[in-house]
Amino acid sequence: MTDWSWEYNPSAEYVTHGLPPGVVAEVERLAAELAALGHDSVRVGRPFDREAGLREFDLLGGRGFISFLAVPRHECVYVCNVIWYG
């Protein structure tokens, strides 16, 4: 377990507006798991050829994805965007 946390960026209202509650719950579950990875979260998801920067991770079997930043200096994973195809 790490001391990392996660947050919405810029805010939960902005990122999750209009999403079904089940999707929001899955986003928050994934964000908690990414934070539990700690520094290794900079290598999770796309793009596969480099570390850090804005990353993408599939959501609910490819029905959408989340965009996140893992910032080691802040020990935080920031969920920046959620795309949901429904």
CSV table of C-alpha atoms in Angstrom, one decimal:
chain,number,residue,atom,x,y,z
A,1,MET,CA,0.0,0.0,0.0
A,2,THR,CA,1.2,3.5,-0.7
A,3,ASP,CA,0.5,6.9,0.6
A,4,TRP,CA,-0.7,8.1,-2.8
A,5,SER,CA,-4.2,9.6,-3.2
A,6,TRP,CA,-6.4,10.5,-6.1
A,7,GLU,CA,-8.5,13.5,-7.0
A,8,TYR,CA,-10.6,14.8,-9.8
A,9,ASN,CA,-9.0,17.6,-11.9
A,10,PRO,CA,-10.5,20.2,-12.2
A,11,SER,CA,-13.5,19.0,-10.1
A,12,ALA,CA,-15.8,16.0,-9.6
A,13,GLU,CA,-18.7,18.0,-11.0
A,14,TYR,CA,-16.8,18.9,-14.2
A,15,VAL,CA,-15.4,15.4,-14.9
A,16,THR,CA,-18.4,13.3,-14.0
A,17,HIS,CA,-21.2,15.5,-15.1
A,18,GLY,CA,-23.9,13.5,-16.9
A,19,LEU,CA,-22.3,10.1,-16.3
A,20,PRO,CA,-24.4,7.2,-14.9
A,21,PRO,CA,-23.8,6.5,-11.2
A,22,GLY,CA,-22.4,3.1,-12.0
A,23,VAL,CA,-19.8,4.6,-14.3
A,24,VAL,CA,-18.8,7.1,-11.7
A,25,ALA,CA,-18.4,4.3,-9.1
A,26,GLU,CA,-16.1,2.4,-11.6
A,27,VAL,CA,-14.0,5.5,-12.3
A,28,GLU,CA,-13.5,6.0,-8.5
A,29,ARG,CA,-12.6,2.3,-8.0
A,30,LEU,CA,-10.0,2.5,-10.8
A,31,ALA,CA,-8.6,5.7,-9.5
A,32,ALA,CA,-8.2,4.1,-6.0
A,33,GLU,CA,-6.4,1.2,-7.6
A,34,LEU,CA,-4.1,3.5,-9.6
A,35,ALA,CA,-3.3,5.4,-6.4
A,36,ALA,CA,-2.5,2.1,-4.7
A,37,LEU,CA,0.1,1.4,-7.4
A,38,GLY,CA,1.9,4.5,-6.3
A,39,HIS,CA,4.8,5.4,-8.6
A,40,ASP,CA,4.1,2.5,-10.9
A,41,SER,CA,0.9,4.2,-12.0
A,42,VAL,CA,3.0,6.3,-14.4
A,43,ARG,CA,3.3,3.2,-16.6
A,44,VAL,CA,-0.3,2.1,-16.6
A,45,GLY,CA,-2.4,2.4,-19.8
A,46,ARG,CA,-1.7,4.2,-23.0
A,47,PRO,CA,0.6,5.3,-24.4
A,48,PHE,CA,2.7,2.2,-24.1
A,49,ASP,CA,6.0,3.6,-25.4
A,50,ARG,CA,6.7,6.1,-22.6
A,51,GLU,CA,6.1,6.9,-19.0
A,52,ALA,CA,4.3,9.8,-17.4
A,53,GLY,CA,2.2,12.5,-19.0
A,54,LEU,CA,-1.5,12.2,-19.7
A,55,ARG,CA,-2.4,8.5,-19.7
A,56,GLU,CA,-5.6,6.6,-20.8
A,57,PHE,CA,-7.1,3.5,-19.3
A,58,ASP,CA,-10.1,1.5,-20.7
A,59,LEU,CA,-13.3,1.6,-18.7
A,60,LEU,CA,-15.8,-1.2,-18.4
A,61,GLY,CA,-14.5,-3.4,-21.1
A,62,GLY,CA,-13.8,-0.7,-23.7
A,63,ARG,CA,-17.1,1.1,-23.3
A,64,GLY,CA,-15.2,4.2,-22.5
A,65,PHE,CA,-11.9,5.4,-21.0
A,66,ILE,CA,-10.4,7.6,-18.4
A,67,SER,CA,-7.6,10.1,-18.9
A,68,PHE,CA,-5.4,10.6,-15.8
A,69,LEU,CA,-2.1,12.1,-14.7
A,70,ALA,CA,0.1,10.3,-12.2
A,71,VAL,CA,2.2,12.9,-10.5
A,72,PRO,CA,5.0,11.4,-8.3
A,73,ARG,CA,5.9,14.8,-6.9
A,74,HIS,CA,2.4,15.2,-5.5
A,75,GLU,CA,2.0,11.5,-4.8
A,76,CYS,CA,-1.4,11.8,-6.5
A,77,VAL,CA,-3.4,10.4,-9.4
A,78,TYR,CA,-5.5,13.1,-11.1
A,79,VAL,CA,-8.6,11.9,-13.1
A,80,CYS,CA,-8.9,14.6,-15.8
A,81,ASN,CA,-11.5,13.3,-18.2
A,82,VAL,CA,-13.9,10.4,-18.7
A,83,ILE,CA,-15.2,9.4,-22.1
A,84,TRP,CA,-18.3,7.2,-21.9
A,85,TYR,CA,-19.7,5.6,-25.1
A,86,GLY,CA,-22.5,3.9,-23.2
